[in-house]
Short mmCIF file of C-alpha atoms in Angstrom, two decimals:
data_model
loop_
_atom_site.label_atom_id
_atom_site.label_comp_id
_atom_site.label_asym_id
_atom_site.label_seq_id
_atom_site.Cartn_x
_atom_site.Cartn_y
_atom_site.Cartn_z
CA MET A 1 19.87 33.59 -104.91
CA SER A 2 22.24 35.68 -102.75
CA VAL A 3 25.05 37.64 -104.36
CA GLU A 4 27.61 35.48 -102.53
CA THR A 5 26.06 32.29 -103.96
CA THR A 6 26.00 33.82 -107.43
CA VAL A 7 29.69 34.71 -107.21
CA ARG A 8 30.65 31.20 -106.09
CA ARG A 9 28.73 29.69 -109.01
CA LEU A 10 30.25 32.15 -111.46
CA VAL A 11 33.80 31.38 -110.32
CA THR A 12 33.22 27.62 -110.32
CA GLU A 13 31.70 27.73 -113.81
CA PHE A 14 34.48 29.93 -115.16
CA ARG A 15 37.26 27.76 -113.72
CA ARG A 16 35.74 24.56 -115.13
CA ASN A 17 34.84 25.81 -118.61
CA GLY A 18 37.09 28.80 -119.14
CA SER A 19 34.05 30.97 -119.78
CA LEU A 20 30.46 31.48 -118.71
CA SER A 21 27.93 29.17 -120.26
CA ASP A 22 26.58 30.15 -123.65
CA GLY A 23 23.11 29.12 -124.65
CA GLU A 24 21.85 27.75 -121.33
CA GLN A 25 23.50 30.57 -119.42
CA LEU A 26 24.39 30.09 -115.77
CA VAL A 27 23.15 33.54 -114.75
CA ASP A 28 22.34 36.80 -116.43
CA VAL A 29 25.54 38.85 -116.55
CA GLY A 30 24.07 41.87 -118.19
CA GLU A 31 23.66 45.46 -117.07
CA SER A 32 22.93 44.48 -113.45
CA PHE A 33 26.57 43.43 -112.99
CA VAL A 34 28.03 46.95 -112.95
CA ILE A 35 31.18 47.32 -110.89
CA GLU A 36 29.94 50.37 -108.93
CA ASP A 37 26.90 48.51 -107.55
CA PRO A 38 27.55 47.29 -103.96
CA LYS A 39 25.12 44.42 -104.56
CA SER A 40 26.78 43.29 -107.78
CA PRO A 41 28.88 40.10 -107.95
CA ALA A 42 31.45 42.13 -109.91
CA ILE A 43 32.51 44.05 -106.80
CA ILE A 44 33.15 40.83 -104.85
CA VAL A 45 35.13 39.34 -107.73
CA PHE A 46 37.20 42.53 -107.86
CA ALA A 47 37.72 42.41 -104.08
CA ALA A 48 38.83 38.76 -104.24
CA ALA A 49 41.35 39.61 -106.97
CA GLN A 50 42.55 42.47 -104.76
CA VAL A 51 43.23 40.10 -101.85
CA MET A 52 45.31 37.77 -104.02
CA ILE A 53 47.18 40.56 -105.82
CA ARG A 54 48.07 42.23 -102.52
CA LEU A 55 49.46 38.96 -101.16
CA LEU A 56 51.62 38.59 -104.27
CA TRP A 57 52.67 42.24 -103.96
CA GLU A 58 53.85 41.62 -100.40
CA GLU A 59 55.71 38.47 -101.44
CA GLU A 60 57.45 40.48 -104.18
CA HIS A 61 58.39 43.22 -101.69
CA GLY A 62 56.18 45.85 -103.31
CA ASP A 63 57.57 45.41 -106.83
CA VAL A 64 54.55 45.79 -109.12
CA ASP A 65 56.49 44.78 -112.24
CA ARG A 66 57.41 41.44 -110.64
CA VAL A 67 53.77 40.85 -109.74
CA VAL A 68 52.75 41.52 -113.34
CA ALA A 69 55.40 39.10 -114.61
CA ARG A 70 54.30 36.44 -112.12
CA VAL A 71 50.62 36.43 -113.09
CA ALA A 72 49.78 34.44 -116.21
CA THR A 73 46.58 35.60 -117.94
CA PRO A 74 46.50 34.13 -121.48
CA LYS A 75 43.03 35.59 -122.17
CA LEU A 76 44.14 39.13 -121.37
CA THR A 77 46.67 41.31 -123.13
CA GLU A 78 49.76 42.36 -121.17
CA ALA A 79 48.46 45.93 -121.09
CA GLU A 80 45.06 44.83 -119.72
CA LYS A 81 46.72 42.60 -117.13
CA GLU A 82 49.02 45.34 -115.84
CA LEU A 83 46.19 47.86 -115.76
CA LEU A 84 43.95 45.52 -113.74
CA ILE A 85 46.74 44.56 -111.34
CA ARG A 86 47.56 48.21 -110.68
CA ALA A 87 43.85 48.91 -110.19
CA CYS A 88 43.63 46.05 -107.67
CA LEU A 89 46.54 47.56 -105.76
CA GLY A 90 44.72 50.89 -105.56
CA ASP A 91 46.42 52.92 -108.30
CA VAL A 92 43.87 55.71 -108.73
CA GLU A 93 44.87 56.52 -112.32
CA ALA A 94 44.77 52.82 -113.28
CA VAL A 95 41.26 52.46 -111.85
CA GLN A 96 40.02 55.46 -113.81
CA SER A 97 41.71 54.26 -117.01
CA ALA A 98 40.46 50.67 -116.64
CA ARG A 99 36.92 51.86 -116.02
CA ASP A 100 36.53 54.89 -118.28
CA GLU A 101 39.04 54.45 -121.13
CA HIS A 102 39.55 50.71 -121.58
CA ASP A 103 36.26 49.42 -120.13
CA VAL A 104 37.87 46.32 -118.59
CA LEU A 105 36.24 46.50 -115.15
CA ASP A 106 33.40 44.22 -116.20
CA ILE A 107 32.40 40.88 -114.71
CA ARG A 108 33.88 38.72 -117.47
CA THR A 109 37.27 40.43 -117.50
CA LEU A 110 37.45 40.41 -113.71
CA LEU A 111 36.54 36.71 -113.64
CA THR A 112 39.30 36.08 -116.17
CA LEU A 113 41.82 37.77 -113.88
CA LEU A 114 40.60 36.13 -110.67
CA CYS A 115 40.40 32.62 -112.13
CA SER A 116 43.87 33.02 -113.66
CA LEU A 117 45.15 33.90 -110.19
CA LEU A 118 43.34 30.97 -108.58
CA ASP A 119 44.65 28.52 -111.17
CA SER A 120 48.24 29.78 -111.18
CA GLU A 121 48.40 29.58 -107.39
CA GLU A 122 46.62 26.17 -107.44
CA VAL A 123 43.87 27.31 -105.10
CA THR A 124 41.35 24.54 -104.37
CA GLU A 125 37.64 25.03 -104.88
CA VAL A 126 37.05 25.00 -101.12
CA ALA A 127 39.80 27.58 -100.53
CA ALA A 128 38.42 29.71 -103.38
CA CYS A 129 35.00 29.80 -101.68
CA GLU A 130 36.68 30.86 -98.43
CA LEU A 131 38.47 33.62 -100.33
CA LEU A 132 35.20 34.86 -101.82
CA ASP A 133 33.57 34.90 -98.38
CA LEU A 134 36.52 36.95 -97.12
CA ALA A 135 36.33 39.29 -100.11
CA ALA A 136 32.68 40.06 -99.36
CA GLY A 137 33.91 41.90 -96.26
CA TYR A 138 36.10 44.19 -98.39
CA GLN A 139 33.24 45.61 -100.47
CA GLU A 140 33.24 49.01 -98.77
CA GLU A 141 36.96 49.55 -99.34
CA THR A 142 36.74 48.28 -102.92
CA LEU A 143 33.84 50.60 -103.71
CA ARG A 144 35.76 53.53 -102.26
CA ILE A 145 38.68 52.72 -104.57
CA MET A 146 36.32 52.39 -107.52
CA ARG A 147 34.70 55.74 -106.85
CA GLY A 148 37.96 57.51 -105.98
CA GLU A 149 36.55 58.48 -102.61
CA ASP A 150 38.55 59.80 -99.70
CA ARG A 151 37.64 59.87 -96.03
CA SER A 152 37.90 63.67 -95.97
CA GLY A 153 40.09 63.71 -92.86
CA PRO A 154 41.78 64.68 -90.68
CA LEU A 155 39.31 63.66 -87.96
CA ASP A 156 39.07 64.85 -84.38
CA ALA A 157 39.84 62.52 -81.49
CA SER A 158 36.12 62.43 -80.67
CA ALA A 159 35.55 60.58 -83.95
CA ALA A 160 38.03 57.83 -83.06
CA PRO A 161 37.61 55.01 -80.56
CA ARG A 162 39.66 55.16 -77.38
CA VAL A 163 42.94 53.27 -77.53
CA ALA A 164 44.47 52.07 -74.25
CA PRO A 165 47.17 52.03 -73.19
CA ALA A 166 48.33 54.99 -75.26
CA ILE A 167 51.13 57.54 -75.25
CA ASP A 168 49.50 60.97 -75.04
CA LEU A 169 51.41 63.58 -77.08
CA GLY A 170 48.72 66.23 -76.91
CA GLY A 171 47.56 66.41 -80.51
CA LEU A 172 48.45 62.75 -81.06
CA ARG A 173 47.70 59.57 -79.14
CA ILE A 174 49.86 56.59 -80.04
CA PRO A 175 49.29 52.99 -78.91
CA ALA A 176 52.04 51.99 -76.50
CA GLY A 177 54.13 48.95 -77.37
CA GLU A 178 57.44 47.29 -76.73
CA GLY A 179 60.44 48.40 -78.77
CA LEU A 180 59.02 51.80 -79.79
CA GLN A 181 61.37 54.75 -80.09
CA LEU A 182 59.98 58.29 -80.30
CA HIS A 183 61.89 61.11 -82.00
CA PRO A 184 60.47 64.66 -82.12
CA VAL A 185 60.10 66.40 -85.48
CA GLY A 186 60.92 70.10 -85.39
CA SER A 187 60.22 73.00 -87.72
CA GLU A 188 61.22 76.64 -87.15
CA GLY A 189 61.94 75.98 -83.49
CA ARG A 190 58.66 74.18 -82.82
CA ILE A 191 57.83 70.50 -82.33
CA VAL A 192 55.34 69.67 -85.09
CA GLY A 193 55.29 65.89 -85.01
CA VAL A 194 56.99 62.71 -83.96
CA THR A 195 58.77 59.86 -85.74
CA ILE A 196 58.06 56.41 -84.35
CA VAL A 197 60.66 53.74 -84.98
CA ARG A 198 60.26 50.05 -84.34
CA GLY A 199 62.78 47.70 -85.88
CA PRO A 200 63.29 48.58 -89.57
CA THR A 201 60.04 50.59 -89.78
CA ALA A 202 59.74 54.33 -89.27
CA LEU A 203 56.48 56.25 -89.21
CA GLN A 204 56.30 60.05 -89.00
CA LEU A 205 53.09 61.46 -87.53
CA GLN A 206 51.80 65.00 -87.64
CA ALA A 207 48.43 66.40 -86.58
CA PHE A 208 46.64 68.71 -89.02
CA HIS A 209 43.70 70.98 -88.31
CA ASP A 210 40.96 70.61 -90.90
CA PHE A 211 39.28 73.78 -92.15
CA PRO A 212 37.73 74.84 -95.48
CA GLY A 213 40.24 74.59 -98.31
CA ARG A 214 42.84 72.92 -96.10
CA ASN A 215 41.75 69.28 -95.91
CA TRP A 216 43.68 66.19 -97.02
CA ASP A 217 42.91 66.78 -100.71
CA ALA A 218 44.68 70.15 -100.59
CA ILE A 219 47.57 68.94 -98.43
CA ARG A 220 48.10 65.93 -100.70
CA GLY A 221 48.32 68.20 -103.73
CA GLU A 222 50.93 70.37 -102.00
CA LEU A 223 52.98 67.33 -101.03
CA HIS A 224 52.84 66.02 -104.60
CA GLY A 225 54.13 69.34 -105.93
CA ASN A 226 56.92 69.51 -103.35
CA VAL A 227 58.11 65.98 -104.12
CA VAL A 228 58.19 66.57 -107.88
CA GLN A 229 59.87 69.96 -107.44
CA GLY A 230 62.57 68.23 -105.37
CA GLY A 231 63.33 65.80 -108.20
CA GLY A 232 61.22 62.90 -106.99
CA SER A 233 58.05 61.28 -108.27
CA ALA A 234 54.65 60.74 -106.66
CA GLN A 235 51.42 58.95 -107.48
CA GLU A 236 48.02 58.70 -105.82
CA TRP A 237 46.83 55.29 -104.63
CA ALA A 238 43.71 54.21 -102.77
CA GLY A 239 43.92 51.86 -99.81
CA PRO A 240 42.38 51.09 -96.41
CA ALA A 241 43.10 54.65 -95.21
CA GLY A 242 41.58 56.27 -98.30
CA VAL A 243 43.57 58.05 -101.00
CA GLU A 244 47.27 58.25 -100.17
CA LEU A 245 50.38 59.56 -101.89
CA ARG A 246 53.22 57.14 -102.66
CA ALA A 247 56.46 58.85 -103.53
CA ASN A 248 60.08 58.24 -104.42
CA VAL A 249 62.11 60.91 -102.66
CA ALA A 250 65.80 61.62 -103.20
CA THR A 251 67.64 61.72 -99.85
CA MET A 252 71.24 62.44 -98.86
CA ARG A 253 73.29 59.73 -97.17
CA PRO A 254 75.75 60.60 -94.38
CA GLY A 255 78.69 60.19 -96.77
CA GLY A 256 77.28 62.69 -99.26
CA SER A 257 75.85 60.25 -101.81
CA THR A 258 72.17 60.23 -102.69
CA THR A 259 69.64 57.44 -102.61
CA VAL A 260 65.95 57.12 -103.40
CA MET A 261 63.63 56.43 -100.48
CA GLN A 262 60.08 55.14 -100.90
CA VAL A 263 57.60 56.95 -98.66
CA ARG A 264 53.84 57.00 -98.23
CA PHE A 265 51.74 59.98 -97.12
CA LEU A 266 48.30 59.17 -95.73
CA VAL A 267 45.69 60.44 -93.30
CA ARG A 268 43.94 58.34 -90.72
CA GLN A 269 42.09 58.77 -87.49
CA PRO A 270 44.55 59.56 -84.69
CA HIS A 271 44.96 56.01 -83.41
CA PHE A 272 47.84 54.51 -85.36
CA VAL A 273 48.89 50.90 -85.00
CA MET A 274 52.32 49.73 -86.12
#
């Protein structure tokens, strides 16, 4: 039986009975169902929960607390639910805590979360199978989140596929597109990057040279310290680009008042798409 077939049977059984069969058990859900195993059904169940949680997160405009309040999981405590939801969204600390301290990243707990999501959103059995097929394609990203892995960038242009048409800025190549505005970023009399604006979205890009002791891990730590020293807060999350830093930064408005701006720091190959 393939892992995809096993997952579909597990989800169907769990949704119908509220648990896995006792006695005449559907499948063996023992030690072989570890979350770190790329061939384990647990990783696909986790990936499927990720897909649904991320959709809810987008609908709630990035408010994690509202996502937690929206998801009903009567078989999980509120603390377990919030921990799992944050883990699904890529919160590095939540993943480590859920796995190492609370031991809730197991197949039964993950099935409880996923089936609660499917039921609360009234997802049909056919649509649930389609979701699981989609989730199977997210295994690599999910495993990277589980293991706390980064992509160890920055990467040279030779490691990235060619993007055409592109705006060539020397150290950066940016896909051309309608409505883009480019604003140079200066430091000490030098141009060190560019801010791209399209509609309400702004993205600041800078090229970094990777050398021993000066990779993304080190840069991310420096950024974290700078944000906290400036009165803001920052937290590491894992996503499609690897480990990133999400921060709340205090900024000055033109009139002199202050506001808090949410920013994300991440490293990717030098072919950004907005």
